[in-house]
Structure formats: structure tokens, C-alpha cells
Tab-separated table of C-alpha atoms in Angstrom:
chain	number	residue	atom	x	y	z
A	24	MET	CA	210.126	27.228	199.603
A	25	ARG	CA	211.265	23.642	199.953
A	26	ARG	CA	214.328	22.132	198.312
A	27	VAL	CA	213.645	19.309	195.846
A	28	ALA	CA	215.770	16.177	195.489
A	29	VAL	CA	215.893	13.706	192.603
A	30	THR	CA	215.828	10.262	194.214
A	31	GLY	CA	214.751	7.875	191.464
A	32	ILE	CA	215.313	7.380	187.730
A	33	GLY	CA	213.698	4.993	185.274
A	34	THR	CA	214.341	4.844	181.532
A	35	VAL	CA	213.316	2.870	178.472
A	36	SER	CA	215.130	3.969	175.324
A	37	ALA	CA	217.078	2.975	172.241
A	38	LEU	CA	219.994	2.582	174.638
A	39	GLY	CA	218.315	-0.202	176.587
A	40	LEU	CA	215.373	-1.214	178.705
A	41	ASN	CA	216.616	0.237	181.985
A	42	ARG	CA	218.616	3.012	183.641
A	43	ASN	CA	221.895	1.080	183.844
A	44	GLU	CA	221.958	0.235	180.140
A	45	PHE	CA	221.027	3.867	179.389
A	46	TRP	CA	223.935	5.277	181.391
A	47	ASP	CA	226.377	2.628	180.206
A	48	ALA	CA	225.720	3.627	176.582
A	49	LEU	CA	225.741	7.394	177.295
A	50	SER	CA	228.958	7.338	179.293
A	51	ASN	CA	230.650	5.263	176.599
A	52	GLY	CA	229.395	7.413	173.722
A	53	ARG	CA	227.560	4.448	172.199
A	54	SER	CA	224.671	5.407	169.941
A	55	GLY	CA	221.400	3.475	169.795
A	56	ILE	CA	220.686	4.656	166.252
A	57	GLY	CA	220.158	1.821	163.762
A	58	PRO	CA	218.066	0.671	160.814
A	59	LEU	CA	214.374	1.592	160.889
A	60	THR	CA	212.437	-1.623	161.381
A	61	HIS	CA	209.019	-0.515	160.132
A	62	PRO	CA	207.860	-3.011	157.462
A	63	ASP	CA	207.249	-0.177	154.972
A	64	HIS	CA	210.582	1.550	155.602
A	65	GLN	CA	211.522	1.315	151.924
A	66	ASP	CA	208.772	3.866	151.152
A	67	LEU	CA	210.493	6.490	153.297
A	68	ARG	CA	213.288	8.927	152.474
A	69	PHE	CA	215.043	8.044	155.740
A	70	SER	CA	216.171	4.651	156.944
A	71	GLN	CA	217.582	5.157	160.453
A	72	SER	CA	215.891	5.471	163.829
A	73	ALA	CA	216.495	5.199	167.551
A	74	GLU	CA	213.954	2.511	168.376
A	75	VAL	CA	213.508	0.657	171.643
A	76	ARG	CA	214.689	-2.820	170.690
A	77	GLY	CA	213.710	-6.046	172.390
A	78	PHE	CA	210.805	-4.623	174.364
A	79	GLN	CA	208.342	-7.445	175.049
A	80	PRO	CA	205.126	-6.156	176.644
A	81	GLU	CA	204.428	-9.615	178.118
A	82	ASN	CA	207.553	-9.253	180.257
A	83	TYR	CA	205.849	-6.384	182.053
A	84	PHE	CA	202.090	-6.759	181.670
A	85	ALA	CA	199.412	-9.444	181.628
A	86	ALA	CA	198.331	-9.880	178.004
A	87	LYS	CA	194.797	-8.651	178.645
A	88	HIS	CA	196.157	-5.532	180.342
A	89	ALA	CA	198.713	-4.873	177.587
A	90	ASP	CA	195.872	-4.950	175.019
A	91	THR	CA	194.496	-1.747	176.519
A	92	MET	CA	197.790	0.132	176.181
A	93	ASP	CA	199.561	1.842	173.326
A	94	ARG	CA	203.328	1.266	173.280
A	95	PHE	CA	203.896	4.811	174.637
A	96	ALA	CA	201.800	4.021	177.740
A	97	GLN	CA	203.640	0.723	178.254
A	98	PHE	CA	206.971	2.573	178.171
A	99	SER	CA	205.755	5.122	180.713
A	100	VAL	CA	204.679	2.473	183.233
A	101	VAL	CA	207.916	0.508	182.860
A	102	ALA	CA	209.968	3.691	183.422
A	103	ALA	CA	207.781	4.781	186.364
A	104	ARG	CA	208.099	1.361	188.039
A	105	GLU	CA	211.875	1.494	187.713
A	106	ALA	CA	212.054	5.074	189.050
A	107	ALA	CA	209.799	4.305	192.007
A	108	SER	CA	211.714	1.147	192.860
A	109	ASP	CA	215.040	2.985	192.463
A	110	SER	CA	213.944	5.658	194.934
A	111	GLY	CA	213.255	3.001	197.572
A	112	ILE	CA	210.121	4.862	198.535
A	113	GLU	CA	207.811	3.114	200.965
A	114	TRP	CA	204.290	3.816	199.867
A	115	THR	CA	201.613	4.689	202.380
A	116	ALA	CA	198.032	5.656	201.635
A	117	ASP	CA	198.842	9.198	202.727
A	118	LEU	CA	201.930	9.460	200.516
A	119	ARG	CA	200.034	8.034	197.539
A	120	GLU	CA	197.482	10.814	197.996
A	121	ARG	CA	200.231	13.454	198.219
A	122	THR	CA	202.060	12.280	195.083
A	123	VAL	CA	201.711	14.042	191.722
A	124	ILE	CA	202.115	12.284	188.386
A	125	ALA	CA	203.109	14.609	185.547
A	126	THR	CA	203.795	13.157	182.120
A	127	GLY	CA	204.683	14.749	178.831
A	128	SER	CA	203.843	13.357	175.409
A	129	CYS	CA	203.808	14.925	171.991
A	130	ILE	CA	201.501	12.502	170.191
A	131	GLY	CA	200.238	10.154	172.914
A	132	GLY	CA	198.815	6.968	171.440
A	133	GLN	CA	198.408	8.227	167.886
A	134	SER	CA	200.247	5.142	166.613
A	135	SER	CA	197.309	3.035	167.805
A	136	GLN	CA	194.914	5.474	166.168
A	137	ASP	CA	196.912	5.351	162.944
A	138	HIS	CA	196.598	1.540	162.792
A	139	GLN	CA	192.881	1.614	163.492
A	140	PHE	CA	192.145	4.378	160.980
A	141	TRP	CA	193.974	2.317	158.346
A	142	ASP	CA	191.294	-0.344	158.740
A	143	LEU	CA	188.629	2.300	158.363
A	144	TYR	CA	189.959	4.332	155.446
A	145	LYS	CA	192.089	1.823	153.589
A	146	LEU	CA	190.435	-1.512	154.235
A	147	GLY	CA	186.937	-0.036	154.120
A	148	LYS	CA	185.878	-1.571	157.409
A	149	SER	CA	182.877	-0.032	159.079
A	150	ARG	CA	183.971	-0.357	162.696
A	151	ILE	CA	187.197	0.067	164.607
A	152	HIS	CA	188.342	-1.308	167.920
A	153	PRO	CA	186.660	0.087	171.034
A	154	PHE	CA	190.055	0.549	172.727
A	155	THR	CA	191.092	3.106	170.095
A	156	ILE	CA	190.158	6.118	172.225
A	157	PRO	CA	191.548	4.881	175.580
A	158	ARG	CA	194.764	3.763	173.883
A	159	THR	CA	195.135	7.026	171.964
A	160	MET	CA	194.460	9.585	174.689
A	161	ALA	CA	197.678	11.402	175.584
A	162	ASN	CA	197.024	11.114	179.344
A	163	ALA	CA	196.924	7.293	179.127
A	164	GLY	CA	200.551	7.117	180.276
A	165	ALA	CA	199.804	9.041	183.490
A	166	SER	CA	196.591	7.080	183.982
A	167	HIS	CA	198.294	3.698	183.735
A	168	ILE	CA	201.068	4.844	186.103
A	169	SER	CA	198.485	5.924	188.686
A	170	MET	CA	196.661	2.572	188.455
A	171	ASP	CA	199.857	0.553	188.435
A	172	LEU	CA	201.367	2.210	191.513
A	173	GLY	CA	198.078	3.065	193.213
A	174	ILE	CA	198.854	6.775	193.260
A	175	THR	CA	195.757	8.787	194.116
A	176	GLY	CA	197.110	12.344	194.112
A	177	PRO	CA	196.976	14.844	191.250
A	178	SER	CA	197.936	13.625	187.786
A	179	PHE	CA	198.080	15.343	184.438
A	180	THR	CA	199.709	15.278	181.010
A	181	LEU	CA	201.310	18.175	179.182
A	182	SER	CA	201.780	18.341	175.462
A	183	THR	CA	204.204	20.985	174.267
A	184	ALA	CA	205.780	19.034	171.411
A	185	CYS	CA	209.493	18.450	172.029
A	186	SER	CA	209.452	20.306	175.370
A	187	SER	CA	206.563	18.231	176.808
A	188	ALA	CA	208.564	16.289	179.387
A	189	ALA	CA	210.525	19.354	180.532
A	190	HIS	CA	207.268	21.192	181.169
A	191	ALA	CA	205.924	18.130	183.016
A	192	ILE	CA	209.030	17.775	185.207
A	193	GLY	CA	209.134	21.528	185.767
A	194	MET	CA	205.506	21.783	186.845
A	195	ALA	CA	205.843	18.759	189.133
A	196	PHE	CA	208.961	20.420	190.613
A	197	THR	CA	207.064	23.632	191.399
A	198	MET	CA	204.292	21.591	193.066
A	199	VAL	CA	206.715	19.716	195.341
A	200	ARG	CA	208.676	22.892	196.046
A	201	GLY	CA	205.539	24.847	196.853
A	202	GLY	CA	203.932	22.205	199.076
A	203	GLN	CA	201.121	21.092	196.752
A	204	ALA	CA	202.657	17.625	196.669
A	205	GLU	CA	205.220	15.688	198.719
A	206	LEU	CA	206.457	13.480	195.928
A	207	ALA	CA	206.362	13.465	192.136
A	208	LEU	CA	206.724	10.960	189.371
A	209	ALA	CA	207.499	13.135	186.387
A	210	GLY	CA	208.780	12.577	182.888
A	211	GLY	CA	207.571	11.757	179.421
A	212	SER	CA	206.950	8.951	176.960
A	213	GLU	CA	206.616	8.560	173.215
A	214	ALA	CA	206.265	5.834	170.584
A	215	PRO	CA	205.956	7.494	167.176
A	216	PHE	CA	206.912	4.659	164.812
A	217	SER	CA	203.705	4.184	162.884
A	218	TYR	CA	203.499	4.664	159.131
A	219	GLY	CA	201.369	7.821	159.120
A	220	ILE	CA	203.549	9.545	161.698
A	221	LEU	CA	206.762	8.531	159.924
A	222	LYS	CA	205.333	9.946	156.685
A	223	ALA	CA	204.422	13.180	158.459
A	224	TRP	CA	208.012	13.575	159.698
A	225	GLU	CA	209.331	12.760	156.234
A	226	ALA	CA	207.212	15.580	154.838
A	227	LEU	CA	208.815	18.082	157.238
A	228	ARG	CA	212.212	17.289	155.690
A	229	VAL	CA	214.146	17.498	158.957
A	230	VAL	CA	215.072	13.828	159.381
A	231	SER	CA	218.636	12.851	158.526
A	232	PRO	CA	219.211	10.271	155.776
A	233	ASP	CA	222.017	8.687	157.829
A	234	THR	CA	222.603	9.746	161.416
A	235	CYS	CA	222.308	12.507	163.992
A	236	ARG	CA	225.438	14.690	164.319
A	237	PRO	CA	224.512	17.601	166.570
A	238	PHE	CA	226.674	20.754	166.301
A	239	SER	CA	228.849	19.181	163.565
A	240	LYS	CA	229.487	21.026	160.343
A	241	ASN	CA	228.187	18.047	158.368
A	242	ARG	CA	225.020	17.588	160.432
A	243	SER	CA	222.094	16.508	158.298
A	244	GLY	CA	219.046	16.480	160.554
A	245	MET	CA	217.434	14.662	163.434
A	246	ILE	CA	216.843	10.957	164.035
A	247	LEU	CA	213.459	9.991	165.470
A	248	GLY	CA	213.551	8.136	168.747
A	249	GLU	CA	211.155	6.618	171.245
A	250	GLY	CA	211.017	5.618	174.866
A	251	SER	CA	210.298	7.037	178.277
A	252	ALA	CA	212.052	8.416	181.309
A	253	MET	CA	210.577	9.143	184.720
A	254	LEU	CA	212.134	10.894	187.698
A	255	VAL	CA	211.124	10.693	191.334
A	256	LEU	CA	211.177	14.143	192.943
A	257	GLU	CA	210.674	14.666	196.649
A	258	THR	CA	211.504	17.246	199.256
A	259	TRP	CA	215.130	17.381	200.255
A	260	ASP	CA	214.237	17.046	203.930
A	261	ALA	CA	212.057	13.959	203.419
A	262	ALA	CA	214.713	12.319	201.275
A	263	ARG	CA	217.392	12.999	203.899
A	264	ALA	CA	215.129	11.857	206.722
A	265	ARG	CA	214.528	8.480	205.130
A	266	GLY	CA	218.167	8.077	204.126
A	267	ALA	CA	217.354	7.967	200.419
A	268	GLN	CA	219.995	8.038	197.713
A	269	ILE	CA	219.927	11.599	196.384
A	270	TYR	CA	221.131	11.828	192.774
A	271	CYS	CA	221.098	15.625	192.726
A	272	GLU	CA	218.942	18.625	193.489
A	273	LEU	CA	216.475	20.139	191.026
A	274	VAL	CA	216.961	23.850	191.623
A	275	GLY	CA	215.305	25.772	188.801
A	276	PHE	CA	212.772	25.747	185.996
A	277	GLY	CA	212.372	28.370	183.283
A	278	MET	CA	209.858	28.682	180.468
A	279	SER	CA	209.367	31.055	177.558
A	280	SER	CA	207.554	31.467	174.272
A	281	ASP	CA	209.257	32.588	171.077
A	282	ALA	CA	206.145	34.357	169.746
A	283	HIS	CA	207.934	34.018	166.428
A	284	HIS	CA	207.275	30.992	164.190
A	285	LEU	CA	205.628	27.562	164.222
A	286	THR	CA	208.771	25.622	163.365
A	287	GLN	CA	211.762	27.985	163.174
A	288	PRO	CA	213.588	28.409	166.479
A	289	SER	CA	214.495	31.793	167.940
A	290	PRO	CA	217.713	32.528	169.838
A	291	GLU	CA	216.006	35.164	171.962
A	292	GLY	CA	213.182	32.828	173.016
A	293	ALA	CA	215.570	30.016	173.931
A	294	ALA	CA	217.802	32.473	175.806
A	295	ARG	CA	214.835	33.775	177.815
A	296	ALA	CA	214.032	30.233	179.005
A	297	MET	CA	217.640	29.622	180.110
A	298	GLN	CA	217.706	33.005	181.878
A	299	ALA	CA	214.416	32.197	183.606
A	300	ALA	CA	215.814	28.870	184.834
A	301	LEU	CA	218.963	30.567	186.171
A	302	ARG	CA	216.858	33.235	187.922
A	303	ASP	CA	214.559	30.597	189.401
A	304	ALA	CA	217.574	28.656	190.678
A	305	GLY	CA	219.296	31.787	192.000
A	306	VAL	CA	222.387	30.820	190.014
A	307	HIS	CA	224.713	33.043	187.978
A	308	ALA	CA	225.504	32.130	184.387
A	309	ASP	CA	229.190	31.616	185.201
A	310	GLN	CA	228.316	28.865	187.705
A	311	ILE	CA	226.911	26.533	185.040
A	312	GLY	CA	229.331	23.707	184.330
A	313	TYR	CA	227.431	21.638	181.757
A	314	ILE	CA	224.576	22.101	179.310
A	315	ASN	CA	222.645	19.113	177.979
A	316	ALA	CA	221.555	20.819	174.777
A	317	HIS	CA	218.321	20.466	172.858
A	318	GLY	CA	220.772	19.713	170.006
A	319	THR	CA	218.509	18.069	167.451
A	320	GLY	CA	221.156	17.927	164.727
A	321	THR	CA	219.183	20.108	162.327
A	322	GLU	CA	220.887	23.022	160.642
A	323	ALA	CA	218.529	25.549	162.237
A	324	ASN	CA	218.351	24.262	165.813
A	325	ASP	CA	222.031	23.857	166.522
A	326	ALA	CA	223.073	27.237	165.122
A	327	THR	CA	220.184	28.961	166.915
A	328	GLU	CA	220.861	27.172	170.213
A	329	THR	CA	224.518	28.250	169.958
A	330	LYS	CA	223.407	31.875	169.556
A	331	ALA	CA	221.056	31.499	172.518
A	332	ILE	CA	223.844	30.085	174.716
A	333	GLN	CA	226.089	32.967	173.624
A	334	LEU	CA	223.341	35.476	174.503
A	335	VAL	CA	222.967	34.038	178.019
A	336	PHE	CA	226.573	33.158	178.874
A	337	GLY	CA	228.467	35.845	176.958
A	338	ASP	CA	232.232	35.466	177.418
A	339	CYS	CA	231.748	32.207	179.361
A	340	ALA	CA	229.892	30.524	176.466
A	341	PRO	CA	232.946	28.963	174.752
A	342	ARG	CA	234.085	27.454	178.065
A	343	ILE	CA	230.913	25.570	179.055
A	344	PRO	CA	230.911	21.887	178.100
A	345	VAL	CA	227.866	21.146	175.941
A	346	SER	CA	226.576	17.881	174.559
A	347	SER	CA	223.513	16.566	172.793
A	348	THR	CA	222.643	13.065	173.918
A	349	LYS	CA	220.065	12.939	171.090
A	350	SER	CA	223.035	11.690	169.068
A	351	MET	CA	222.643	8.460	171.061
A	352	HIS	CA	218.983	8.082	172.183
A	353	GLY	CA	217.544	9.940	169.200
A	354	HIS	CA	214.873	12.609	169.318
A	355	ALA	CA	212.134	10.979	171.362
A	356	LEU	CA	209.824	14.033	170.947
A	357	GLY	CA	207.635	14.299	174.063
A	358	ALA	CA	209.959	11.942	175.953
A	359	ALA	CA	213.152	13.692	174.805
A	360	ALA	CA	213.363	16.159	177.687
A	361	ALA	CA	212.830	13.363	180.221
A	362	LEU	CA	215.616	11.213	178.755
A	363	GLU	CA	217.864	14.284	178.694
A	364	ALA	CA	216.954	15.273	182.254
A	365	ALA	CA	217.837	11.702	183.291
A	366	ALA	CA	221.148	11.998	181.397
A	367	THR	CA	221.894	15.317	183.126
A	368	VAL	CA	221.043	13.951	186.575
A	369	LEU	CA	223.250	10.895	185.996
A	370	ALA	CA	226.071	13.135	184.706
A	371	LEU	CA	226.045	15.122	187.970
A	372	HIS	CA	225.741	11.933	190.008
A	373	HIS	CA	228.661	10.124	188.359
A	374	GLY	CA	230.866	13.166	187.664
A	375	VAL	CA	230.932	12.176	183.998
A	376	LEU	CA	229.683	14.417	181.174
A	377	PRO	CA	228.209	12.355	178.316
A	378	PRO	CA	229.425	13.206	174.827
A	379	THR	CA	227.847	14.155	171.521
A	380	ALA	CA	228.250	10.985	169.475
A	381	ASN	CA	228.862	11.060	165.701
A	382	PHE	CA	230.566	14.424	166.060
A	383	GLY	CA	232.597	15.350	162.977
A	384	GLU	CA	234.081	18.671	162.032
A	385	THR	CA	233.489	21.779	164.155
A	386	ASP	CA	230.983	24.218	162.679
A	387	PRO	CA	231.967	27.894	163.104
A	388	GLN	CA	228.228	28.542	163.566
A	389	CYS	CA	228.291	26.235	166.602
A	390	ASN	CA	231.308	27.689	168.337
A	391	LEU	CA	230.849	25.909	171.671
A	392	ASP	CA	232.856	23.483	173.798
A	393	VAL	CA	231.052	20.470	172.335
A	394	ILE	CA	232.029	17.270	174.157
A	395	ALA	CA	232.947	15.259	171.082
A	396	ASN	CA	232.443	11.486	170.951
A	397	GLN	CA	234.068	10.696	174.313
A	398	ALA	CA	232.681	11.371	177.766
A	399	ARG	CA	234.570	13.689	180.104
A	400	GLN	CA	235.378	12.824	183.687
A	401	GLN	CA	234.356	16.135	185.201
A	402	GLN	CA	232.401	16.925	188.343
A	403	VAL	CA	230.441	20.123	187.841
A	404	GLU	CA	228.204	21.896	190.338
A	405	PHE	CA	225.342	23.125	188.159
A	406	ALA	CA	223.897	21.855	184.876
A	407	LEU	CA	221.111	22.904	182.533
A	408	SER	CA	218.912	20.690	180.372
A	409	ASN	CA	217.498	22.604	177.392
A	410	SER	CA	214.280	21.843	175.498
A	411	PHE	CA	212.946	23.976	172.667
A	412	ALA	CA	209.742	22.898	170.936
A	413	PHE	CA	207.911	23.495	167.695
A	414	GLY	CA	205.406	26.201	168.437
A	415	GLY	CA	208.191	28.200	170.104
A	416	MET	CA	207.642	26.736	173.579
A	417	ASN	CA	210.845	26.486	175.578
A	418	ALA	CA	211.557	24.827	178.909
A	419	VAL	CA	214.846	24.592	180.768
A	420	LEU	CA	215.637	22.655	183.959
A	421	ALA	CA	218.540	23.505	186.298
A	422	PHE	CA	220.139	20.810	188.467
A	423	LYS	CA	222.725	21.042	191.261
A	424	SER	CA	225.198	18.347	192.179
A	425	VAL	CA	225.194	16.836	195.663
A	426	ALA	CA	228.966	16.348	195.493
B	29	MET	CA	210.911	22.964	106.799
B	30	ARG	CA	211.647	22.175	103.140
B	31	GLY	CA	215.377	21.783	102.450
B	32	SER	CA	216.258	21.028	106.085
B	33	HIS	CA	218.108	17.884	106.932
B	34	PRO	CA	215.591	15.411	108.513
B	35	GLU	CA	217.696	15.082	111.691
B	36	GLU	CA	217.641	18.841	112.181
B	37	VAL	CA	213.879	18.805	111.835
B	38	ILE	CA	213.533	16.158	114.469
B	39	LEU	CA	215.888	18.010	116.777
B	40	LYS	CA	213.995	21.271	116.254
B	41	GLU	CA	210.677	19.590	116.901
B	42	MET	CA	212.071	17.921	119.977
B	43	SER	CA	213.521	21.095	121.405
B	44	SER	CA	210.301	22.940	120.696
B	45	ALA	CA	208.335	20.177	122.465
B	46	VAL	CA	210.719	20.397	125.409
B	47	GLU	CA	210.355	24.168	125.450
B	48	ASN	CA	206.570	23.887	125.430
B	49	ALA	CA	206.678	21.324	128.220
B	50	HIS	CA	208.994	23.624	130.166
B	51	ASN	CA	206.572	26.521	129.706
B	52	ASP	CA	203.657	24.357	130.831
B	53	VAL	CA	205.558	23.315	133.959
B	54	ALA	CA	206.503	26.925	134.664
B	55	SER	CA	202.933	28.086	134.337
B	56	THR	CA	201.645	25.292	136.592
B	57	VAL	CA	204.330	25.939	139.229
B	58	LEU	CA	203.396	29.626	139.240
B	59	ASP	CA	199.731	28.671	139.718
B	60	LEU	CA	200.648	26.353	142.597
B	61	LEU	CA	202.864	29.006	144.128
B	62	ALA	CA	200.103	31.618	143.995
B	63	THR	CA	197.535	29.196	145.424
B	64	SER	CA	199.667	27.707	148.192
B	65	GLN	CA	201.069	31.049	149.306
B	66	ARG	CA	197.713	32.853	148.901
B	67	LEU	CA	199.332	35.402	146.589
B	68	PRO	CA	197.780	37.143	143.573
B	69	ARG	CA	198.871	35.216	140.449
B	70	GLU	CA	200.235	38.389	138.807
B	71	GLN	CA	202.572	38.963	141.743
B	72	VAL	CA	204.574	35.783	141.114
B	73	THR	CA	207.015	35.386	138.237
B	74	LEU	CA	209.709	32.966	137.160
B	75	ASN	CA	212.278	35.404	138.495
B	76	SER	CA	210.739	35.645	141.958
B	77	THR	CA	212.896	34.424	144.821
B	78	PHE	CA	211.343	32.775	147.871
B	79	GLU	CA	212.882	35.547	149.950
B	80	GLU	CA	211.176	38.283	147.895
B	81	LEU	CA	207.878	36.459	148.343
B	82	LYS	CA	208.572	36.325	152.107
B	83	MET	CA	208.465	32.533	152.033
B	84	ASP	CA	210.084	30.799	155.005
B	85	SER	CA	211.126	27.144	155.326
B	86	LEU	CA	207.602	26.007	156.189
B	87	ASP	CA	206.182	27.874	153.150
B	88	ALA	CA	208.831	26.244	150.968
B	89	ILE	CA	207.955	22.681	152.005
B	90	ASN	CA	204.284	23.531	151.556
B	91	LEU	CA	204.979	24.549	147.931
B	92	ILE	CA	207.222	21.520	147.381
B	93	PHE	CA	204.411	19.254	148.579
B	94	ALA	CA	201.954	20.882	146.143
B	95	VAL	CA	204.436	20.475	143.278
B	96	GLU	CA	205.149	16.825	144.131
B	97	GLU	CA	201.435	16.085	144.221
B	98	LYS	CA	200.708	17.883	140.958
B	99	PHE	CA	203.498	16.312	138.897
B	100	ASN	CA	203.616	12.991	140.732
B	101	ILE	CA	207.303	13.346	141.420
B	102	SER	CA	209.424	12.966	144.517
B	103	ILE	CA	211.806	15.821	145.293
B	104	PRO	CA	214.825	14.684	147.340
B	105	ASP	CA	215.579	16.434	150.649
B	106	ASP	CA	218.885	17.850	149.385
B	107	ALA	CA	217.245	19.443	146.353
B	108	ALA	CA	214.363	20.720	148.469
B	109	LYS	CA	216.851	22.477	150.755
B	110	SER	CA	218.757	24.150	147.932
B	111	ILE	CA	215.794	25.522	145.941
B	112	ARG	CA	215.542	29.267	146.550
B	113	THR	CA	213.844	30.643	143.430
B	114	VAL	CA	210.841	29.837	141.259
B	115	ARG	CA	213.126	29.210	138.287
B	116	GLU	CA	215.154	26.625	140.228
B	117	MET	CA	211.921	24.911	141.177
B	118	VAL	CA	210.734	24.763	137.536
B	119	ASP	CA	214.117	23.500	136.280
B	120	GLY	CA	214.132	20.882	139.025
B	121	VAL	CA	210.637	19.660	138.160
B	122	VAL	CA	211.473	19.443	134.442
B	123	SER	CA	214.623	17.488	135.182
B	124	LEU	CA	212.795	15.065	137.489
B	125	MET	CA	210.076	14.575	134.845
B	126	LYS	CA	212.703	13.911	132.159
B	127	ASN	CA	214.368	11.343	134.409
B	128	ARG	CA	211.047	9.673	134.985
B	129	ALA	CA	210.302	9.590	131.239
B	130	LEU	CA	213.731	8.040	130.587
B	131	MET	CA	213.163	5.435	133.282
B	132	GLN	CA	209.746	4.571	131.833
B	133	ASN	CA	211.167	4.188	128.301
B	134	LYS	CA	213.882	1.838	129.502
């Protein structure tokens, strides 16, 4: 099987409109969480969010083109353009045909649908806009990327709630590794800030009234986020041959199902996904030097994820640096795993482990080496990025440093 | 009530009205509990705990939603997290309804 290199990164998030702003915020422990800007925010029990601020579609798309796209699809194209440009890839017709696009999204363009259905149900209109379906479909992100970059190879979209992007990156990885594709643009995108979707999250009672404090004793829930991240994956040999900048190597992918509960996490299920990723990578637990946790900041997730890490790493567990970057870019649902994979890749590249922002008092139930509030200058060899979704669908990516 | 001090009468009437209202709320909550959890009505009592009824966190927010809809109240997240028994739910609803009545009379 072929080795797979990460050679390009693009991000749009609450931390900024590009990769450099993203890493600058992460490495300085600066959170992008702020006041929710939705006009009806006073009707909600929460008031904070990790929104992409200052994103002007006209800076990226002709107005007529932008009209056909939900915000989530716009994010995905902007991130894909940045990743492709970052990789310095020179497109040929042959390479375009041998490139896979794999995107993850939890809700796709449901924000567009929500607005249109308002007209129908609330305003009593009898027709809604003909772009409703093409804007809403969850594969619109992948579709727009393929049209924008002229990529004619396989493309698909996976929807596994909060693990969506990890499944997308993982499947693209196995295709490049196995020879089904030479190159991949893989990641996720999400834009969930419409009234109906905000109300649906409010009803679940998992959103914090103030901020996201993963693994802290006083954690009070998650903060919704939005954005997109895309990675360029290609074979190690091709990347070396063309003298590309290699951020790190993607060495393993593990998946599991909890077979337990729709919304409650399971330590055993999460542990099985981490073990599968280690097995796939051919790496021992004691070689892992950093875990970018799922770390939503809810009572249940963080305690369960701690148990899962303890199950997998045993005596080593308290010594592995762990952080949840959701404390800074929020929980971007189907894009979360892509933003976190990008954070993990950049951590290995720079030799800097991003912190868990807003960290307060240690919780005995989360007895881990949580990197609190300040980044650590530390070059590690192997890192995991954890994603555990509603529905009990877990996906874990394993990366190896080039250094 | 002959011979009673008028204030006592009013207080008695008030407390009896409150008690009746409390019983009505309790009975409605038990109905909602039975319906939302698909349990036989006779199986649920004021003393039932969510744990005994094998209700998990998702079941609890499902019941809370039904109660909010029925009584037109809004149960805060903190309270929703701490409710573990049917009695706590009924007491919580009564207290929220009292608060609402006070607010409306102001």
C-alpha cells in the first residue's frame, strides 16, 4: 500500500477566513466564540456562537453564481481553493480525473431550506424558490468544488453527524492509499445558523449558556460553530517527486459503531475507533504524543472520552497531551473533524500543540494531561484526531510527523 | 366556616385552590409521562424516578418538551438537568406557573 502525504490545507472558521488566521488563533489560544448574531437570538436560551465573521460571498464568487449556493457550499469551495493552491499542485486533465473529492456535512444546505419553508408555512406563500433543492442537497459542497476546480474524478459526500468530515477524510485516504485515486480533496463544511436549526439545538439542551470549556469541571456544554476545512492528500512518492511541501503523513483511519444509544456516547465504542486507527497505522498506543479530542464540552462527552482514552492507553493515558480546539473554533458539526484534522496537521508541522481555551478547574472525571489555555512547544511523532458522532458513529485519524 | 376569622378563611381557600391546582398539574404530568414514554398510565406515579422508569437523557428532554408545550412554560436548562423524579417535575411546573401568574398580575 502507498504512503499518503498531507500537502495542502484550507480553512474557513470562526478563527478567520484562511489557514494562517486559523493557526495564529489556535497557537495563541485565542477563541473565536462571541455573541450570536442571528436577528432572533433573544428567543434562544443560548447567546454565544463560533460564527464565521466577515465572510463576503462576493469576494469569492460572481453574484449570480453565489445565488445558487448555500453558505455551507460557499465555505467548502473557499477552503478547497485555498488547500489546492497551498499544495502547489499543477493540474493536468489526467490528474483531475484521478482526484477524489470527499466532503462531510451534517445538515448540508438545510439553512437555505429553513428560510424557504418559512415563506411557505409562515408567510402562506404558495411557491418557493427553484434553487431550494440544489442549495439544500448535502453533496452541493462537493459538487461546487468539482466544478470550481474542474475535478472530474470520483466525488461523494458523507453524513455521519459530528464525525462526517473524519469519515470523508478517512475514506479519501484509503482510496489514495489503495490506488483508486492519486490525489484527494477531503474535508467538511457546515453552516447551521438558521432559526429552525438553532431552535432544534436549543431543544437538545446541550448548548452552553456562556462558553465552551472542554474537560473543565465547570464545563456547561458545547458552542455551535460553522466553517469548512479541506486537506489535499496525495501519495508520498508523488509529493516527494514534485518537491511539494509535506505537512505530515496520514497513517491510519479507524471507525466503529457504539451500537448503544442515539445521543449518549459510549467509552467502549470510542475506544474501538482509536484502537482501529492505531492498528491501521501500525502504531503502538505508547507512541502517540498528542490527541486532538472530540471534546465537545458537554458533561457526557468529555467524561466518556476520558474513559475511552484510559481504555486504549492504560498507564500512558495521564501522560498524553490532549486538547479540544472546539474551545476556539466551536463545534462545527459536519465540518468539526476537518477543522480538527487541520489543527492536528498544523500542530505536527509547527511542533506546537494547541491548547484547550477557557479551561478552568480540573475535573477528576477528566483525569488527562489537558493542555490548558496555552499552547505547548512540543514536537511529537504521532497524533490522533478523535470524532464521535450522535448515532454512535466514531472515526479517528492518525497522523505522523515528518520531523 | 362560621366563627373563623375571615383572613383564615381566605388563606384556607387559597391553600385548597393551590392544592387542587397542584393535583391537576400532577395528574397531567403523569398523563404526559405515560404518553411520551409509551408506558401504561397505572405504572407511573408521583414517586417514580426517571431511573426506575428506565428513562435516559433523551427520554427526559422528550418529557420536558411535552410538559413545556402543555403548560406553556419554559423550563431552564439547569432545572431540566437536575430533574430526576416525577415529583420534582410537578413541583417545578407548579413553581414556574406561580411565577408566571405573579408576573401577569404585576
